[in-house]
């Protein structure tokens, strides 16, 4: 990373490198990917994404029903626990089978709603919206239109979610997409994300860390405003000299921010 680009980023954030190390630029050689402890069976794309980009993964399958035969026939009755360490070092655990029960409503490339699949034989009908809580995994629909962004009312203002793993194909974190998610600690952003919209993570007061893929070119106004517990922002695998454009007040009120981590980069000025 050229020094002038690092300094420019600090000026954009309204910070400066000081002797007490308030903001640290750490050259990171890359993330090693440990081998899978147990092979997960949640779809080739998701499996490869987890293995290649999120680090260690472990899967444990257990029956939650009393009728073994019924459980074998009904995949929805099986709890398949996935545990992985994301780029920031956060250990995340969720039930991979839950997302198989979702119906994704997509319009013009935007995820408008997520509903539960019905248990009756009426194909195509959906029931009430999913009330998200805890650690969440989203996937792309198996059939039909895929989504590149998520409408703000899918997650915005939710005070019960703690972590969200977004699928490959998501390119934009919509304006105010996660605004006011006060229990949210972090979000997994796939390598397809290009833009963090204005106010996307504003007032996520429990967020402690986030890792941005090298594909991100824009961080919008007020993107992380008011995230008082945000300590670490990692920009991974950024090409030399290429940093996101940062909007006004993007990190205003992030009083715990101590570290902005860049990947391994050159430190000498090129001529």
PDB file of C-alpha atoms in Angstrom, residues 1-269:
ATOM      1  CA  UNK A   1       0.000   0.000   0.000  1.00  0.00           C
ATOM      2  CA  UNK A   2       1.495   3.353  -0.894  1.00  0.00           C
ATOM      3  CA  UNK A   3       1.935   5.580   2.135  1.00  0.00           C
ATOM      4  CA  UNK A   4       0.156   8.490   0.495  1.00  0.00           C
ATOM      5  CA  UNK A   5      -2.992   6.386   0.019  1.00  0.00           C
ATOM      6  CA  UNK A   6      -2.970   5.288   3.664  1.00  0.00           C
ATOM      7  CA  UNK A   7      -2.559   8.884   4.801  1.00  0.00           C
ATOM      8  CA  UNK A   8      -5.374   9.998   2.522  1.00  0.00           C
ATOM      9  CA  UNK A   9      -7.680   7.422   4.050  1.00  0.00           C
ATOM     10  CA  UNK A  10      -6.867   8.628   7.559  1.00  0.00           C
ATOM     11  CA  UNK A  11      -7.625  12.201   6.578  1.00  0.00           C
ATOM     12  CA  UNK A  12     -10.929  11.041   5.137  1.00  0.00           C
ATOM     13  CA  UNK A  13     -11.787   9.381   8.437  1.00  0.00           C
ATOM     14  CA  UNK A  14     -10.728  12.462  10.388  1.00  0.00           C
ATOM     15  CA  UNK A  15      -7.903  10.599  12.146  1.00  0.00           C
ATOM     16  CA  UNK A  16      -4.126  10.679  12.182  1.00  0.00           C
ATOM     17  CA  UNK A  17      -1.413   8.226  13.157  1.00  0.00           C
ATOM     18  CA  UNK A  18      -0.171   9.099  16.628  1.00  0.00           C
ATOM     19  CA  UNK A  19       2.406   7.733  19.015  1.00  0.00           C
ATOM     20  CA  UNK A  20      -0.178   5.959  21.108  1.00  0.00           C
ATOM     21  CA  UNK A  21      -1.247   3.811  18.157  1.00  0.00           C
ATOM     22  CA  UNK A  22      -4.863   4.994  18.087  1.00  0.00           C
ATOM     23  CA  UNK A  23      -5.082   3.801  14.501  1.00  0.00           C
ATOM     24  CA  UNK A  24      -2.811   0.975  13.381  1.00  0.00           C
ATOM     25  CA  UNK A  25      -2.146  -0.020   9.796  1.00  0.00           C
ATOM     26  CA  UNK A  26      -1.160  -3.667  10.016  1.00  0.00           C
ATOM     27  CA  UNK A  27       0.286  -5.431   7.001  1.00  0.00           C
ATOM     28  CA  UNK A  28      -1.528  -8.733   6.843  1.00  0.00           C
ATOM     29  CA  UNK A  29       0.035 -11.597   4.855  1.00  0.00           C
ATOM     30  CA  UNK A  30      -3.347 -13.185   4.193  1.00  0.00           C
ATOM     31  CA  UNK A  31      -5.778 -15.589   5.807  1.00  0.00           C
ATOM     32  CA  UNK A  32      -4.881 -19.228   5.943  1.00  0.00           C
ATOM     33  CA  UNK A  33      -7.757 -21.559   5.348  1.00  0.00           C
ATOM     34  CA  UNK A  34      -7.757 -24.526   7.710  1.00  0.00           C
ATOM     35  CA  UNK A  35      -9.136 -27.782   6.396  1.00  0.00           C
ATOM     36  CA  UNK A  36     -12.757 -28.605   7.020  1.00  0.00           C
ATOM     37  CA  UNK A  37     -13.228 -30.626  10.172  1.00  0.00           C
ATOM     38  CA  UNK A  38     -16.343 -32.253   8.758  1.00  0.00           C
ATOM     39  CA  UNK A  39     -17.664 -31.977   5.226  1.00  0.00           C
ATOM     40  CA  UNK A  40     -20.792 -29.835   5.123  1.00  0.00           C
ATOM     41  CA  UNK A  41     -23.607 -30.662   2.743  1.00  0.00           C
ATOM     42  CA  UNK A  42     -25.371 -27.347   2.359  1.00  0.00           C
ATOM     43  CA  UNK A  43     -24.748 -26.810  -1.357  1.00  0.00           C
ATOM     44  CA  UNK A  44     -21.605 -26.606  -3.479  1.00  0.00           C
ATOM     45  CA  UNK A  45     -21.544 -22.823  -3.839  1.00  0.00           C
ATOM     46  CA  UNK A  46     -22.039 -22.151  -0.148  1.00  0.00           C
ATOM     47  CA  UNK A  47     -19.581 -24.868   0.816  1.00  0.00           C
ATOM     48  CA  UNK A  48     -16.867 -23.495  -1.446  1.00  0.00           C
ATOM     49  CA  UNK A  49     -17.504 -19.945  -0.229  1.00  0.00           C
ATOM     50  CA  UNK A  50     -17.133 -21.049   3.379  1.00  0.00           C
ATOM     51  CA  UNK A  51     -14.058 -23.194   2.770  1.00  0.00           C
ATOM     52  CA  UNK A  52     -12.261 -20.729   0.534  1.00  0.00           C
ATOM     53  CA  UNK A  53     -13.125 -17.421   2.189  1.00  0.00           C
ATOM     54  CA  UNK A  54     -14.356 -17.824   5.741  1.00  0.00           C
ATOM     55  CA  UNK A  55     -11.739 -20.155   7.188  1.00  0.00           C
ATOM     56  CA  UNK A  56     -12.370 -23.092   9.464  1.00  0.00           C
ATOM     57  CA  UNK A  57     -15.734 -24.806   9.320  1.00  0.00           C
ATOM     58  CA  UNK A  58     -17.208 -27.632  11.316  1.00  0.00           C
ATOM     59  CA  UNK A  59     -20.555 -29.303  10.804  1.00  0.00           C
ATOM     60  CA  UNK A  60     -22.453 -31.462  13.251  1.00  0.00           C
ATOM     61  CA  UNK A  61     -25.730 -33.117  12.261  1.00  0.00           C
ATOM     62  CA  UNK A  62     -28.174 -34.145  14.944  1.00  0.00           C
ATOM     63  CA  UNK A  63     -31.791 -35.249  14.983  1.00  0.00           C
ATOM     64  CA  UNK A  64     -34.291 -33.016  16.711  1.00  0.00           C
ATOM     65  CA  UNK A  65     -37.206 -35.416  16.322  1.00  0.00           C
ATOM     66  CA  UNK A  66     -38.105 -38.661  18.060  1.00  0.00           C
ATOM     67  CA  UNK A  67     -39.075 -40.616  14.948  1.00  0.00           C
ATOM     68  CA  UNK A  68     -35.854 -41.563  13.145  1.00  0.00           C
ATOM     69  CA  UNK A  69     -37.594 -42.564   9.915  1.00  0.00           C
ATOM     70  CA  UNK A  70     -39.543 -39.318   9.788  1.00  0.00           C
ATOM     71  CA  UNK A  71     -36.394 -37.318  10.357  1.00  0.00           C
ATOM     72  CA  UNK A  72     -34.632 -39.064   7.473  1.00  0.00           C
ATOM     73  CA  UNK A  73     -37.532 -38.230   5.177  1.00  0.00           C
ATOM     74  CA  UNK A  74     -37.928 -34.650   6.348  1.00  0.00           C
ATOM     75  CA  UNK A  75     -34.681 -32.718   6.006  1.00  0.00           C
ATOM     76  CA  UNK A  76     -36.261 -29.723   7.717  1.00  0.00           C
ATOM     77  CA  UNK A  77     -36.369 -31.759  10.941  1.00  0.00           C
ATOM     78  CA  UNK A  78     -32.576 -32.107  11.016  1.00  0.00           C
ATOM     79  CA  UNK A  79     -30.403 -29.550  12.750  1.00  0.00           C
ATOM     80  CA  UNK A  80     -27.120 -29.177  10.880  1.00  0.00           C
ATOM     81  CA  UNK A  81     -24.907 -26.907  12.927  1.00  0.00           C
ATOM     82  CA  UNK A  82     -22.202 -24.994  11.059  1.00  0.00           C
ATOM     83  CA  UNK A  83     -19.402 -23.253  12.906  1.00  0.00           C
ATOM     84  CA  UNK A  84     -16.732 -21.163  11.206  1.00  0.00           C
ATOM     85  CA  UNK A  85     -14.260 -18.379  11.931  1.00  0.00           C
ATOM     86  CA  UNK A  86     -14.711 -15.357   9.715  1.00  0.00           C
ATOM     87  CA  UNK A  87     -11.981 -13.002   8.499  1.00  0.00           C
ATOM     88  CA  UNK A  88     -12.067 -10.900  11.639  1.00  0.00           C
ATOM     89  CA  UNK A  89     -11.521 -13.906  13.887  1.00  0.00           C
ATOM     90  CA  UNK A  90     -15.104 -14.028  15.116  1.00  0.00           C
ATOM     91  CA  UNK A  91     -16.416 -17.545  15.724  1.00  0.00           C
ATOM     92  CA  UNK A  92     -19.920 -17.942  14.309  1.00  0.00           C
ATOM     93  CA  UNK A  93     -22.354 -20.843  14.735  1.00  0.00           C
ATOM     94  CA  UNK A  94     -25.744 -21.317  13.063  1.00  0.00           C
ATOM     95  CA  UNK A  95     -28.113 -24.025  11.851  1.00  0.00           C
ATOM     96  CA  UNK A  96     -27.508 -24.432   8.108  1.00  0.00           C
ATOM     97  CA  UNK A  97     -30.847 -26.149   7.582  1.00  0.00           C
ATOM     98  CA  UNK A  98     -32.939 -23.180   8.632  1.00  0.00           C
ATOM     99  CA  UNK A  99     -32.192 -21.225   5.462  1.00  0.00           C
ATOM    100  CA  UNK A 100     -33.466 -24.161   3.404  1.00  0.00           C
ATOM    101  CA  UNK A 101     -36.907 -23.370   4.794  1.00  0.00           C
ATOM    102  CA  UNK A 102     -36.858 -19.823   3.410  1.00  0.00           C
ATOM    103  CA  UNK A 103     -38.741 -18.494   0.397  1.00  0.00           C
ATOM    104  CA  UNK A 104     -36.999 -15.458  -1.085  1.00  0.00           C
ATOM    105  CA  UNK A 105     -39.152 -12.785  -2.694  1.00  0.00           C
ATOM    106  CA  UNK A 106     -37.004 -10.981  -5.272  1.00  0.00           C
ATOM    107  CA  UNK A 107     -38.013  -8.067  -7.474  1.00  0.00           C
ATOM    108  CA  UNK A 108     -35.671  -6.274  -9.900  1.00  0.00           C
ATOM    109  CA  UNK A 109     -32.638  -7.818  -8.239  1.00  0.00           C
ATOM    110  CA  UNK A 110     -33.673  -6.697  -4.736  1.00  0.00           C
ATOM    111  CA  UNK A 111     -34.636  -9.069  -1.937  1.00  0.00           C
ATOM    112  CA  UNK A 112     -37.955  -7.673  -0.746  1.00  0.00           C
ATOM    113  CA  UNK A 113     -38.933 -10.262   1.870  1.00  0.00           C
ATOM    114  CA  UNK A 114     -38.088 -13.665   3.306  1.00  0.00           C
ATOM    115  CA  UNK A 115     -40.927 -15.988   4.269  1.00  0.00           C
ATOM    116  CA  UNK A 116     -41.262 -19.483   5.675  1.00  0.00           C
ATOM    117  CA  UNK A 117     -42.121 -22.314   3.310  1.00  0.00           C
ATOM    118  CA  UNK A 118     -45.588 -23.704   3.817  1.00  0.00           C
ATOM    119  CA  UNK A 119     -45.964 -27.263   5.007  1.00  0.00           C
ATOM    120  CA  UNK A 120     -49.008 -27.970   2.880  1.00  0.00           C
ATOM    121  CA  UNK A 121     -49.065 -29.258  -0.663  1.00  0.00           C
ATOM    122  CA  UNK A 122     -49.951 -25.932  -2.263  1.00  0.00           C
ATOM    123  CA  UNK A 123     -46.807 -25.253  -4.196  1.00  0.00           C
ATOM    124  CA  UNK A 124     -45.681 -21.649  -4.464  1.00  0.00           C
ATOM    125  CA  UNK A 125     -47.637 -20.255  -1.521  1.00  0.00           C
ATOM    126  CA  UNK A 126     -45.802 -18.735   1.410  1.00  0.00           C
ATOM    127  CA  UNK A 127     -46.756 -17.962   4.957  1.00  0.00           C
ATOM    128  CA  UNK A 128     -45.683 -15.195   7.305  1.00  0.00           C
ATOM    129  CA  UNK A 129     -42.386 -13.321   7.106  1.00  0.00           C
ATOM    130  CA  UNK A 130     -39.403 -14.747   8.939  1.00  0.00           C
ATOM    131  CA  UNK A 131     -38.751 -13.015  12.269  1.00  0.00           C
ATOM    132  CA  UNK A 132     -34.963 -13.080  12.194  1.00  0.00           C
ATOM    133  CA  UNK A 133     -32.979 -13.463  15.381  1.00  0.00           C
ATOM    134  CA  UNK A 134     -29.540 -14.682  16.411  1.00  0.00           C
ATOM    135  CA  UNK A 135     -27.021 -15.752  13.759  1.00  0.00           C
ATOM    136  CA  UNK A 136     -28.523 -15.807  10.259  1.00  0.00           C
ATOM    137  CA  UNK A 137     -27.435 -17.333   6.952  1.00  0.00           C
ATOM    138  CA  UNK A 138     -29.054 -16.184   3.716  1.00  0.00           C
ATOM    139  CA  UNK A 139     -28.771 -17.956   0.370  1.00  0.00           C
ATOM    140  CA  UNK A 140     -29.711 -17.185  -3.186  1.00  0.00           C
ATOM    141  CA  UNK A 141     -33.009 -18.680  -4.421  1.00  0.00           C
ATOM    142  CA  UNK A 142     -32.510 -22.093  -5.989  1.00  0.00           C
ATOM    143  CA  UNK A 143     -34.808 -21.089  -8.839  1.00  0.00           C
ATOM    144  CA  UNK A 144     -35.801 -17.793 -10.367  1.00  0.00           C
ATOM    145  CA  UNK A 145     -34.239 -14.364 -10.047  1.00  0.00           C
ATOM    146  CA  UNK A 146     -31.187 -13.864  -7.846  1.00  0.00           C
ATOM    147  CA  UNK A 147     -30.767 -10.760  -5.727  1.00  0.00           C
ATOM    148  CA  UNK A 148     -27.923  -8.233  -5.660  1.00  0.00           C
ATOM    149  CA  UNK A 149     -29.248  -6.065  -2.846  1.00  0.00           C
ATOM    150  CA  UNK A 150     -31.589  -6.334   0.143  1.00  0.00           C
ATOM    151  CA  UNK A 151     -34.430  -3.945   0.899  1.00  0.00           C
ATOM    152  CA  UNK A 152     -33.953  -1.978   4.152  1.00  0.00           C
ATOM    153  CA  UNK A 153     -37.086  -3.378   5.788  1.00  0.00           C
ATOM    154  CA  UNK A 154     -35.763  -6.971   5.647  1.00  0.00           C
ATOM    155  CA  UNK A 155     -33.238  -6.333   8.436  1.00  0.00           C
ATOM    156  CA  UNK A 156     -33.315  -2.607   9.225  1.00  0.00           C
ATOM    157  CA  UNK A 157     -34.279  -1.863  12.825  1.00  0.00           C
ATOM    158  CA  UNK A 158     -34.076  -5.519  13.873  1.00  0.00           C
ATOM    159  CA  UNK A 159     -32.818  -5.612  17.463  1.00  0.00           C
ATOM    160  CA  UNK A 160     -32.460  -9.417  17.710  1.00  0.00           C
ATOM    161  CA  UNK A 161     -30.003 -10.434  14.984  1.00  0.00           C
ATOM    162  CA  UNK A 162     -26.370 -10.856  16.021  1.00  0.00           C
ATOM    163  CA  UNK A 163     -24.650 -11.964  12.794  1.00  0.00           C
ATOM    164  CA  UNK A 164     -25.686 -12.234   9.138  1.00  0.00           C
ATOM    165  CA  UNK A 165     -23.872 -14.271   6.477  1.00  0.00           C
ATOM    166  CA  UNK A 166     -24.750 -12.915   3.050  1.00  0.00           C
ATOM    167  CA  UNK A 167     -24.478 -15.078  -0.079  1.00  0.00           C
ATOM    168  CA  UNK A 168     -22.299 -14.638  -3.153  1.00  0.00           C
ATOM    169  CA  UNK A 169     -24.008 -12.423  -5.708  1.00  0.00           C
ATOM    170  CA  UNK A 170     -24.884  -9.614  -3.288  1.00  0.00           C
ATOM    171  CA  UNK A 171     -23.237  -6.502  -4.754  1.00  0.00           C
ATOM    172  CA  UNK A 172     -24.730  -3.633  -2.753  1.00  0.00           C
ATOM    173  CA  UNK A 173     -25.476  -3.233   0.924  1.00  0.00           C
ATOM    174  CA  UNK A 174     -28.491  -0.976   0.506  1.00  0.00           C
ATOM    175  CA  UNK A 175     -28.869   2.420   2.110  1.00  0.00           C
ATOM    176  CA  UNK A 176     -29.918   1.900   5.732  1.00  0.00           C
ATOM    177  CA  UNK A 177     -29.967  -1.845   5.046  1.00  0.00           C
ATOM    178  CA  UNK A 178     -28.929  -2.711   8.610  1.00  0.00           C
ATOM    179  CA  UNK A 179     -29.539   0.634  10.276  1.00  0.00           C
ATOM    180  CA  UNK A 180     -30.595   0.330  13.894  1.00  0.00           C
ATOM    181  CA  UNK A 181     -29.703  -3.358  14.250  1.00  0.00           C
ATOM    182  CA  UNK A 182     -28.537  -2.759  17.801  1.00  0.00           C
ATOM    183  CA  UNK A 183     -27.547  -6.367  18.609  1.00  0.00           C
ATOM    184  CA  UNK A 184     -25.628  -6.936  15.360  1.00  0.00           C
ATOM    185  CA  UNK A 185     -21.972  -7.727  16.065  1.00  0.00           C
ATOM    186  CA  UNK A 186     -20.718  -8.252  12.508  1.00  0.00           C
ATOM    187  CA  UNK A 187     -21.737  -9.245   8.967  1.00  0.00           C
ATOM    188  CA  UNK A 188     -20.079 -11.597   6.515  1.00  0.00           C
ATOM    189  CA  UNK A 189     -19.690  -9.759   3.197  1.00  0.00           C
ATOM    190  CA  UNK A 190     -18.974 -11.975   0.163  1.00  0.00           C
ATOM    191  CA  UNK A 191     -16.342 -11.065  -2.420  1.00  0.00           C
ATOM    192  CA  UNK A 192     -19.065  -9.781  -4.772  1.00  0.00           C
ATOM    193  CA  UNK A 193     -19.951  -6.737  -2.641  1.00  0.00           C
ATOM    194  CA  UNK A 194     -18.953  -3.472  -4.341  1.00  0.00           C
ATOM    195  CA  UNK A 195     -20.760  -0.783  -2.391  1.00  0.00           C
ATOM    196  CA  UNK A 196     -21.689  -0.068   1.218  1.00  0.00           C
ATOM    197  CA  UNK A 197     -24.690   2.269   0.982  1.00  0.00           C
ATOM    198  CA  UNK A 198     -25.309   5.438   2.980  1.00  0.00           C
ATOM    199  CA  UNK A 199     -26.231   4.633   6.567  1.00  0.00           C
ATOM    200  CA  UNK A 200     -25.989   0.900   5.826  1.00  0.00           C
ATOM    201  CA  UNK A 201     -24.716   0.052   9.322  1.00  0.00           C
ATOM    202  CA  UNK A 202     -25.609   3.267  11.104  1.00  0.00           C
ATOM    203  CA  UNK A 203     -26.488   2.902  14.800  1.00  0.00           C
ATOM    204  CA  UNK A 204     -25.409  -0.754  14.941  1.00  0.00           C
ATOM    205  CA  UNK A 205     -24.293  -0.072  18.477  1.00  0.00           C
ATOM    206  CA  UNK A 206     -23.047  -3.613  19.233  1.00  0.00           C
ATOM    207  CA  UNK A 207     -20.971  -4.006  16.063  1.00  0.00           C
ATOM    208  CA  UNK A 208     -17.358  -4.664  17.034  1.00  0.00           C
ATOM    209  CA  UNK A 209     -15.614  -5.563  13.775  1.00  0.00           C
ATOM    210  CA  UNK A 210     -16.146  -5.943  10.051  1.00  0.00           C
ATOM    211  CA  UNK A 211     -14.121  -7.204   7.100  1.00  0.00           C
ATOM    212  CA  UNK A 212     -14.570  -5.568   3.698  1.00  0.00           C
ATOM    213  CA  UNK A 213     -13.637  -7.488   0.531  1.00  0.00           C
ATOM    214  CA  UNK A 214     -11.289  -5.942  -2.031  1.00  0.00           C
ATOM    215  CA  UNK A 215     -14.260  -5.497  -4.365  1.00  0.00           C
ATOM    216  CA  UNK A 216     -15.692  -2.683  -2.224  1.00  0.00           C
ATOM    217  CA  UNK A 217     -15.123   0.665  -3.972  1.00  0.00           C
ATOM    218  CA  UNK A 218     -17.561   2.906  -2.076  1.00  0.00           C
ATOM    219  CA  UNK A 219     -18.388   3.358   1.597  1.00  0.00           C
ATOM    220  CA  UNK A 220     -21.354   5.740   1.709  1.00  0.00           C
ATOM    221  CA  UNK A 221     -22.159   8.679   3.945  1.00  0.00           C
ATOM    222  CA  UNK A 222     -22.890   7.730   7.570  1.00  0.00           C
ATOM    223  CA  UNK A 223     -22.210   4.077   6.716  1.00  0.00           C
ATOM    224  CA  UNK A 224     -20.983   3.211  10.243  1.00  0.00           C
ATOM    225  CA  UNK A 225     -22.061   6.348  12.046  1.00  0.00           C
ATOM    226  CA  UNK A 226     -22.731   5.878  15.741  1.00  0.00           C
ATOM    227  CA  UNK A 227     -21.199   2.391  15.970  1.00  0.00           C
ATOM    228  CA  UNK A 228     -19.603   3.139  19.308  1.00  0.00           C
ATOM    229  CA  UNK A 229     -18.200  -0.366  19.850  1.00  0.00           C
ATOM    230  CA  UNK A 230     -16.642  -0.769  16.393  1.00  0.00           C
ATOM    231  CA  UNK A 231     -12.977  -1.558  17.029  1.00  0.00           C
ATOM    232  CA  UNK A 232     -11.601  -3.055  13.817  1.00  0.00           C
ATOM    233  CA  UNK A 233     -12.199  -2.471  10.119  1.00  0.00           C
ATOM    234  CA  UNK A 234     -10.332  -4.871   7.879  1.00  0.00           C
ATOM    235  CA  UNK A 235      -9.896  -4.151   4.177  1.00  0.00           C
ATOM    236  CA  UNK A 236      -8.711  -7.443   2.814  1.00  0.00           C
ATOM    237  CA  UNK A 237      -6.718  -8.153  -0.345  1.00  0.00           C
ATOM    238  CA  UNK A 238      -6.991  -4.608  -1.697  1.00  0.00           C
ATOM    239  CA  UNK A 239      -4.906  -4.001  -4.798  1.00  0.00           C
ATOM    240  CA  UNK A 240      -1.943  -1.671  -4.355  1.00  0.00           C
ATOM    241  CA  UNK A 241      -3.153   1.928  -4.316  1.00  0.00           C
ATOM    242  CA  UNK A 242      -6.842   1.045  -4.569  1.00  0.00           C
ATOM    243  CA  UNK A 243      -8.896   2.033  -1.544  1.00  0.00           C
ATOM    244  CA  UNK A 244     -12.635   2.611  -1.187  1.00  0.00           C
ATOM    245  CA  UNK A 245     -14.031   6.102  -1.560  1.00  0.00           C
ATOM    246  CA  UNK A 246     -15.280   7.071   1.903  1.00  0.00           C
ATOM    247  CA  UNK A 247     -18.352   9.281   2.319  1.00  0.00           C
ATOM    248  CA  UNK A 248     -18.965  12.050   4.815  1.00  0.00           C
ATOM    249  CA  UNK A 249     -19.315  11.047   8.475  1.00  0.00           C
ATOM    250  CA  UNK A 250     -18.892   7.384   7.528  1.00  0.00           C
ATOM    251  CA  UNK A 251     -17.171   6.620  10.848  1.00  0.00           C
ATOM    252  CA  UNK A 252     -18.480   9.472  12.969  1.00  0.00           C
ATOM    253  CA  UNK A 253     -19.055   8.420  16.557  1.00  0.00           C
ATOM    254  CA  UNK A 254     -16.938   5.263  16.244  1.00  0.00           C
ATOM    255  CA  UNK A 255     -15.077   6.170  19.420  1.00  0.00           C
ATOM    256  CA  UNK A 256     -13.721   2.638  19.973  1.00  0.00           C
ATOM    257  CA  UNK A 257     -12.148   2.360  16.508  1.00  0.00           C
ATOM    258  CA  UNK A 258      -8.546   1.349  17.095  1.00  0.00           C
ATOM    259  CA  UNK A 259      -7.414  -0.493  14.018  1.00  0.00           C
ATOM    260  CA  UNK A 260      -7.799  -0.338  10.264  1.00  0.00           C
ATOM    261  CA  UNK A 261      -6.057  -3.347   8.800  1.00  0.00           C
ATOM    262  CA  UNK A 262      -4.779  -3.548   5.260  1.00  0.00           C
ATOM    263  CA  UNK A 263      -3.384  -6.633   3.508  1.00  0.00           C
ATOM    264  CA  UNK A 264       0.285  -7.134   2.746  1.00  0.00           C
ATOM    265  CA  UNK A 265       1.339  -4.178   0.628  1.00  0.00           C
ATOM    266  CA  UNK A 266       4.382  -2.211  -0.417  1.00  0.00           C
ATOM    267  CA  UNK A 267       5.513   0.470   2.014  1.00  0.00           C
ATOM    268  CA  UNK A 268       8.020   2.249  -0.213  1.00  0.00           C
ATOM    269  CA  UNK A 269       6.996   5.055  -2.525  1.00  0.00           C
TER     270      UNK A 269
END
